mmCIF file of C-alpha atoms in Angstrom:
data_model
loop_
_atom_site.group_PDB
_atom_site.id
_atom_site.type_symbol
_atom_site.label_atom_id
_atom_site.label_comp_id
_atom_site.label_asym_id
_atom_site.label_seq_id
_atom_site.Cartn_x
_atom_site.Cartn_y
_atom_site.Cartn_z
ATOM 1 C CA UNK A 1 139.092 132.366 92.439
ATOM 2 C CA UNK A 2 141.455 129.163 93.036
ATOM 3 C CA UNK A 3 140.712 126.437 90.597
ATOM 4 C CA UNK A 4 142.857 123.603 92.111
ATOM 5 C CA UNK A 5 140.434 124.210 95.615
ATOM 6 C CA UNK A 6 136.949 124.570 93.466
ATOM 7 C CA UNK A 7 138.304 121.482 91.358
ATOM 8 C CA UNK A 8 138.848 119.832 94.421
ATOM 9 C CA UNK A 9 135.346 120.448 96.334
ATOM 10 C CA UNK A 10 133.937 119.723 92.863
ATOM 11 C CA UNK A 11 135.235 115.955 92.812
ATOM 12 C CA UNK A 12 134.506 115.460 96.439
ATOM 13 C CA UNK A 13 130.821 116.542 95.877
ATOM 14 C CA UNK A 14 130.413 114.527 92.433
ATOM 15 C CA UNK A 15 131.899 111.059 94.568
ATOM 16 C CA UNK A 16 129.476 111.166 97.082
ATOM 17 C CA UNK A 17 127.044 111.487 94.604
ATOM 18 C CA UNK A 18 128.263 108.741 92.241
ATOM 19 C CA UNK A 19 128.448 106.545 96.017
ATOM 20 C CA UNK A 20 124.852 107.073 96.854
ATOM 21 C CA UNK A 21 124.270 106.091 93.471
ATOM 22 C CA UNK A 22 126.312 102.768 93.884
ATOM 23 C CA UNK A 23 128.397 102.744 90.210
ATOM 24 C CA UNK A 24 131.372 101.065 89.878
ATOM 25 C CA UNK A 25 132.370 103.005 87.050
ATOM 26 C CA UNK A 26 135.602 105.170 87.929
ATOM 27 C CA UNK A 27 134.926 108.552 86.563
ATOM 28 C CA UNK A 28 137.676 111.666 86.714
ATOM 29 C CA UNK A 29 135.645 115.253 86.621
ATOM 30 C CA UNK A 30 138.275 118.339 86.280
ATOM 31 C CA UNK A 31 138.254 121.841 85.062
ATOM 32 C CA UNK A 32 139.141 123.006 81.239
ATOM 33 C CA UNK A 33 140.101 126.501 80.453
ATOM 34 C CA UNK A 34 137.471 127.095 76.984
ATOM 35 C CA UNK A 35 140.384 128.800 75.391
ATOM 36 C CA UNK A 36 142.080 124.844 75.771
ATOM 37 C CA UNK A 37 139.548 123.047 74.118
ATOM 38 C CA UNK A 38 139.308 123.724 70.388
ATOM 39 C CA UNK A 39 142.986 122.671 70.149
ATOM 40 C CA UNK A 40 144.001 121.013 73.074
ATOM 41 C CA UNK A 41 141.302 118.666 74.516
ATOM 42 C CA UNK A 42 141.031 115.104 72.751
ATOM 43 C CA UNK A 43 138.635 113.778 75.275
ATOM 44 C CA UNK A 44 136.275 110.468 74.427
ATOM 45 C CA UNK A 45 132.313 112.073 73.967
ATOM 46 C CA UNK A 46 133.292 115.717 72.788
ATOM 47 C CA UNK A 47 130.534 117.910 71.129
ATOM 48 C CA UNK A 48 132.518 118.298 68.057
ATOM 49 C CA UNK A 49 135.760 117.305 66.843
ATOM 50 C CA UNK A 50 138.681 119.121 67.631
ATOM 51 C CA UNK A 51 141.841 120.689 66.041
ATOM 52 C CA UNK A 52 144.959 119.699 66.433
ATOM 53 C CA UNK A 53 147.841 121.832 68.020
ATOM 54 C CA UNK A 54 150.710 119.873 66.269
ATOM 55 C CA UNK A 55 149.084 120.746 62.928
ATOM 56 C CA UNK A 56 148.747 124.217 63.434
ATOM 57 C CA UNK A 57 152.029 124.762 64.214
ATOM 58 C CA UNK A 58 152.946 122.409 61.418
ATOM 59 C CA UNK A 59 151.251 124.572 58.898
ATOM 60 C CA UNK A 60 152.078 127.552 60.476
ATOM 61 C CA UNK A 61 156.430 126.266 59.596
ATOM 62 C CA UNK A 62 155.434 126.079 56.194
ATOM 63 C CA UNK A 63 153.417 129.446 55.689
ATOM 64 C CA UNK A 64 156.322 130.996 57.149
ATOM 65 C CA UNK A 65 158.839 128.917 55.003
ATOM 66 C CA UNK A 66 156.717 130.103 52.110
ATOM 67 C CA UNK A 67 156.892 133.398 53.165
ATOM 68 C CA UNK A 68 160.491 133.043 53.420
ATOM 69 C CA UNK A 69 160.954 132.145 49.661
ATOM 70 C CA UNK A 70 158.673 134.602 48.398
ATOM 71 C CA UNK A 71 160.445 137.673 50.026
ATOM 72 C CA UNK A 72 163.437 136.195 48.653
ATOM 73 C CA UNK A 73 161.818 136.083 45.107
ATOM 74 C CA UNK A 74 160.706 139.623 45.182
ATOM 75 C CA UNK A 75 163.818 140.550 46.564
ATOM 76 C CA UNK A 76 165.844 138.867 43.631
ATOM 77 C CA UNK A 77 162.870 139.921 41.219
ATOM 78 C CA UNK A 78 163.608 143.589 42.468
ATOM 79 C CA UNK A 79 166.960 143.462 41.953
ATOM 80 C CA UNK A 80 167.073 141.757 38.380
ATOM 81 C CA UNK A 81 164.544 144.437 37.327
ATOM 82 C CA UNK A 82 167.255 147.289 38.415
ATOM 83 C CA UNK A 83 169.698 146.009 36.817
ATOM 84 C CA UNK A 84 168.588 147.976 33.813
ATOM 85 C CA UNK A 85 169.061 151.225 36.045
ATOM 86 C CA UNK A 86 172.608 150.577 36.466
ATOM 87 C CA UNK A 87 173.759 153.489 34.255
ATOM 88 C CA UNK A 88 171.017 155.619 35.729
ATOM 89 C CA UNK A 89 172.258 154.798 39.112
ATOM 90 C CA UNK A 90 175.723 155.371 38.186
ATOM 91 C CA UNK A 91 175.058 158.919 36.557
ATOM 92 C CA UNK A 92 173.481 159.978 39.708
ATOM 93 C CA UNK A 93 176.301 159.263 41.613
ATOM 94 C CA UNK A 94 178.583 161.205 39.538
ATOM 95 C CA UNK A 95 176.395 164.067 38.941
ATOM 96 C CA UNK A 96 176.496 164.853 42.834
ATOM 97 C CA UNK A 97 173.708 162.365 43.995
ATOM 98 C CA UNK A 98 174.929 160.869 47.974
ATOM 99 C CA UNK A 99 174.172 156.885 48.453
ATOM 100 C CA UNK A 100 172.257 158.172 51.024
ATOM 101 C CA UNK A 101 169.640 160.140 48.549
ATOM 102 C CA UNK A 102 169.894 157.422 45.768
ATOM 103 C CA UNK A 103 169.045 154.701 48.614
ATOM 104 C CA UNK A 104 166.334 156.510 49.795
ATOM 105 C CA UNK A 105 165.045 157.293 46.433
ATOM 106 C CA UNK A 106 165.341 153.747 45.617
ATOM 107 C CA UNK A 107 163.656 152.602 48.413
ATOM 108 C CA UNK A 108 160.767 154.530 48.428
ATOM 109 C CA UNK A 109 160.369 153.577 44.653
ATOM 110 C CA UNK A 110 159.877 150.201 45.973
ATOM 111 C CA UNK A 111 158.327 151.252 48.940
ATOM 112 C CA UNK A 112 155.322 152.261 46.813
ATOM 113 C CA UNK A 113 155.296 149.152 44.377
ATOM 114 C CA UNK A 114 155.204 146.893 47.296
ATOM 115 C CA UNK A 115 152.238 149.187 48.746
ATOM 116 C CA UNK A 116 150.306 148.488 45.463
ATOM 117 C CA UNK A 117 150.845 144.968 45.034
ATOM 118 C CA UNK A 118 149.304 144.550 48.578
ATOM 119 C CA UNK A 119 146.250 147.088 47.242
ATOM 120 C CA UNK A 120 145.725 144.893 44.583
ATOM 121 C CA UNK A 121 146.104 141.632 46.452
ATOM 122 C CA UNK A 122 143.431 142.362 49.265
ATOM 123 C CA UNK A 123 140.778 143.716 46.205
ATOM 124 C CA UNK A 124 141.682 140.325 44.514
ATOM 125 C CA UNK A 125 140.989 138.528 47.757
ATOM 126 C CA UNK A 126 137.752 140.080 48.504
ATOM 127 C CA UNK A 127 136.774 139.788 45.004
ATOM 128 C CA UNK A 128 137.500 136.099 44.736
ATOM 129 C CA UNK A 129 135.860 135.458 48.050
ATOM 130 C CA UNK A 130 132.775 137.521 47.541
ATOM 131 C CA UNK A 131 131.538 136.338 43.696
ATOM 132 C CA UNK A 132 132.835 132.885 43.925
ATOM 133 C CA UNK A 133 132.288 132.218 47.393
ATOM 134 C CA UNK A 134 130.395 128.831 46.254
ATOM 135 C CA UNK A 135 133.130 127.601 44.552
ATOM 136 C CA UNK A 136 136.021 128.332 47.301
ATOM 137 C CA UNK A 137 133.083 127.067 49.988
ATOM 138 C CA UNK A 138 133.268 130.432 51.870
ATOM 139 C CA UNK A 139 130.343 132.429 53.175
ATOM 140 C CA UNK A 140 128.922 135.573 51.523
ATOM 141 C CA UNK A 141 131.452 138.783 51.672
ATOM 142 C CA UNK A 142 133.540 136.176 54.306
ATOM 143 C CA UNK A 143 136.577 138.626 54.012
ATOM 144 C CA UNK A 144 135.046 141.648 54.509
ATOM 145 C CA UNK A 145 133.110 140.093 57.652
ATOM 146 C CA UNK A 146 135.991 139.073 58.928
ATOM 147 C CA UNK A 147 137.687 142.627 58.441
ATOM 148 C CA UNK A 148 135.271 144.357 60.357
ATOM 149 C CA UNK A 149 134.792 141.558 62.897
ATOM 150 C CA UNK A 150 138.230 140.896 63.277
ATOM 151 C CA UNK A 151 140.341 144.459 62.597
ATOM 152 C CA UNK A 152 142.908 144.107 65.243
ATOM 153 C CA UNK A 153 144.140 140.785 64.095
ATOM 154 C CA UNK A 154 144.350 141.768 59.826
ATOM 155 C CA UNK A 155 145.946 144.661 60.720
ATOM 156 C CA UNK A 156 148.912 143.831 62.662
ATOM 157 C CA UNK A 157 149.303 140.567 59.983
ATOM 158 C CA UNK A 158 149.523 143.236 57.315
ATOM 159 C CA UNK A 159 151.271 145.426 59.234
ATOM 160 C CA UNK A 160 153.980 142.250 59.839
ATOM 161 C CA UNK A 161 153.887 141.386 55.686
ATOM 162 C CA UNK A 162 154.250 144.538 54.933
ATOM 163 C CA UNK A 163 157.671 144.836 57.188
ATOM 164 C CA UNK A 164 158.713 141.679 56.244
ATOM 165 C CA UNK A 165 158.733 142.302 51.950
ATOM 166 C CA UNK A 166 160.019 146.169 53.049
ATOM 167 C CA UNK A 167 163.124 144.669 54.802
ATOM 168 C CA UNK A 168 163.548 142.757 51.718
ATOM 169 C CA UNK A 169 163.874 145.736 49.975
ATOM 170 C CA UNK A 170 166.896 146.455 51.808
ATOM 171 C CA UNK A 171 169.104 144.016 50.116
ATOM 172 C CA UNK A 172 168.753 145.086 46.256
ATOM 173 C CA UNK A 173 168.897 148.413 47.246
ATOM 174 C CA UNK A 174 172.399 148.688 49.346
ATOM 175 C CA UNK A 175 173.736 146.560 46.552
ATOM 176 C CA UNK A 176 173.006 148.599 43.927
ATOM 177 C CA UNK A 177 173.977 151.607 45.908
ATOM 178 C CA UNK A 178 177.043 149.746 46.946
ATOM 179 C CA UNK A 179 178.586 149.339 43.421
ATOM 180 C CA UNK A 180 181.153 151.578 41.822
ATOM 181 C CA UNK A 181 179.526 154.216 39.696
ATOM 182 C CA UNK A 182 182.015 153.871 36.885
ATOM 183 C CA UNK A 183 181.191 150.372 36.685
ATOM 184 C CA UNK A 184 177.375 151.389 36.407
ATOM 185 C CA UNK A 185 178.102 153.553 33.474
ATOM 186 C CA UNK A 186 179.914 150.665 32.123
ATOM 187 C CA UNK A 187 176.641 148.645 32.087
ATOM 188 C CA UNK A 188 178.964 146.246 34.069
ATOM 189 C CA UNK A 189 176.722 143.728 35.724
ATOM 190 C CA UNK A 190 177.357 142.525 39.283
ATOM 191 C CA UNK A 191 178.902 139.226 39.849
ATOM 192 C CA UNK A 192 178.773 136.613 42.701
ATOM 193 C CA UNK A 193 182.341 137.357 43.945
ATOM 194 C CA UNK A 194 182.834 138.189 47.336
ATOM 195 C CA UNK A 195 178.582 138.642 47.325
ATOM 196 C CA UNK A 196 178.286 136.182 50.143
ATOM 197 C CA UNK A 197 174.802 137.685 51.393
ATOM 198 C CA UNK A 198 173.511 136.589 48.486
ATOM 199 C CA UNK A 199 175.442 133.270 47.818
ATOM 200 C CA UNK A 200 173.947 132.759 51.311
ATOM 201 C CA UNK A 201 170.107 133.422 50.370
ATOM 202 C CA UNK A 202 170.338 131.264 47.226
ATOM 203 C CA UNK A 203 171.451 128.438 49.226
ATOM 204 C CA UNK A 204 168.493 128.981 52.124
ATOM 205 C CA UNK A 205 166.107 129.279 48.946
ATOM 206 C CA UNK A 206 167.227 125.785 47.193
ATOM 207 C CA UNK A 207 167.240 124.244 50.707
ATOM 208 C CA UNK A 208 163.535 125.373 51.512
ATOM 209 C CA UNK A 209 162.773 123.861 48.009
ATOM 210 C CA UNK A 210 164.497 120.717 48.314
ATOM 211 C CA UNK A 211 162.437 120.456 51.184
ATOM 212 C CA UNK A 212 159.443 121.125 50.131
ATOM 213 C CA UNK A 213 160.481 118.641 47.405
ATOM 214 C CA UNK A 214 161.017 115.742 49.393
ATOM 215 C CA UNK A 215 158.253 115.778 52.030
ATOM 216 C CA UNK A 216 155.909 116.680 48.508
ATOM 217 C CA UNK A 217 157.195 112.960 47.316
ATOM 218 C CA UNK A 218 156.878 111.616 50.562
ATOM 219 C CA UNK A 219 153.352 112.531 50.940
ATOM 220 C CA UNK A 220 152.388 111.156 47.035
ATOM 221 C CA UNK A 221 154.398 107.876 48.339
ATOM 222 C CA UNK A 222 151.623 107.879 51.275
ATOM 223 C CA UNK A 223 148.779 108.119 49.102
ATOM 224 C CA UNK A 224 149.374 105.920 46.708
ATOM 225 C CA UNK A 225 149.792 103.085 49.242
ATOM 226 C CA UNK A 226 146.719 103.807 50.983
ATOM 227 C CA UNK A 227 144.892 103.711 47.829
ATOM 228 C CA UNK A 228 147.331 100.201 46.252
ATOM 229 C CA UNK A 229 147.630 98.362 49.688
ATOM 230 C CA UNK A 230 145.640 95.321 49.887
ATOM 231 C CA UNK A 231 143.089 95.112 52.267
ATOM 232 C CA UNK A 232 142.380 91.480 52.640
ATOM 233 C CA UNK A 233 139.030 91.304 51.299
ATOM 234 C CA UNK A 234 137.241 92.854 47.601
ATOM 235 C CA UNK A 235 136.012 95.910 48.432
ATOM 236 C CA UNK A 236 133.280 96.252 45.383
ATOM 237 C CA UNK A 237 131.955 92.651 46.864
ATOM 238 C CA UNK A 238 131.307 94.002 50.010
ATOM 239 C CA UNK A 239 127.686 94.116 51.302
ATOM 240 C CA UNK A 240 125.956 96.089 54.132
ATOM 241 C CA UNK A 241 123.482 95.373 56.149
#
């Protein structure tokens, strides 16, 4: 159907009634797409209150920028905890081992931690929001409702979280796989030099947390005047009728 020739009919009809009915109010009467209105509409009268677009996609920056730092964290977490394996590592490679099987062994290795940690954080999840769903003001067994009412949409965000912490893997794993094995028998532990990948990712990391920082004291700044700022009349004094 065409909307711009129903919208138009539609105001035509509604004038000639609001004429016969003599008001002087000027009223506007248009078509909304529903999918527009939870986030879009800000019209005077509406049923409930809206949401705001700007916000979401405000909050949605900053779940990604914590997303960000946390693959970066397990990333560096990852490869601080094989640093210990150096020698193994090393000894592989000597002994016959390709990068290409030590990477893969590696990876896998991680592969499966990473699989785990997501097991256990969805069981903590649903445990959290099914015995104290009072306390985080959630409905009764809210995340398993949603799972089954909503599979399509939890299972491509875990399928993108899941990608996202096993690219991560990527980086401790080529450098470890990158060193010199002699150097891993050595117990030699990498240095910064020439690692600019990682020079790189420690400066994104402090810059996301300097951030975060800021707009953090920014926001206590805010709400500490609204609280201090005089108002121009005792508040405790006030009476209602």
């Amino acid at each position: 159907a065409d909307t711009d020739a129903f919208s138009k009919k539609l105001k035509e009809l509604l004038a000639k009634q609001i004429r016969k009915l003599d008001k002087s109010e000027k009223e506007d009467f248009f078509l909304q797409k529903l999918t527009d209105i939870h986030l879009n509409s800000q019209l005077n009268n509406e049923i409930t209150l809206n949401g705001n677009y700007l916000l979401v996609v405000f909050l949605g920056v900053i779940a990604f920028l914590i997303l960000l730092v946390t693959t970066i964290n397990y990333a560096s977490f990852l490869f601080v905890k094989s640093l210990d394996r150096l020698k193994e590592i090393g000894l592989r490679r000597i002994l016959g081992s390709s990068k290409r099987d030590v990477t893969m062994s590696l990876f896998c290795e991680y592969l499966l931690y990473t699989f785990n940690i997501f097991l256990l954080s969805f069981c903590l999840v649903n445990y959290l929001s099914t015995v104290h769903n009072d306390f985080l003001g959630l409905p009764v067994n809210f995340f398993t409702n949603s799972l089954i009412d909503n599979p399509i949409p939890w299972t491509l965000a875990t399928l993108v979280l899941f990608s996202i912490f096993s690219l991560s893997l990527l980086y401790p794993v080529n450098v470890l796989t990158s060193s010199d094995p002699m150097n891993n028998i050595k117990g030699k532990v990498l240095g910064l030099k020439g690692h600019y990948l990682r020079k790189s990712i420690l400066v994104v990391q402090m810059a996301i947390f300097g951030g975060f920082l800021y707009f953090s004291v920014q926001v206590i700044e805010q709400i500490h005047y609204t609280k201090d700022r005089n108002l121009g009349f005792d508040l405790s004094r006030k009476l209602i009728i």
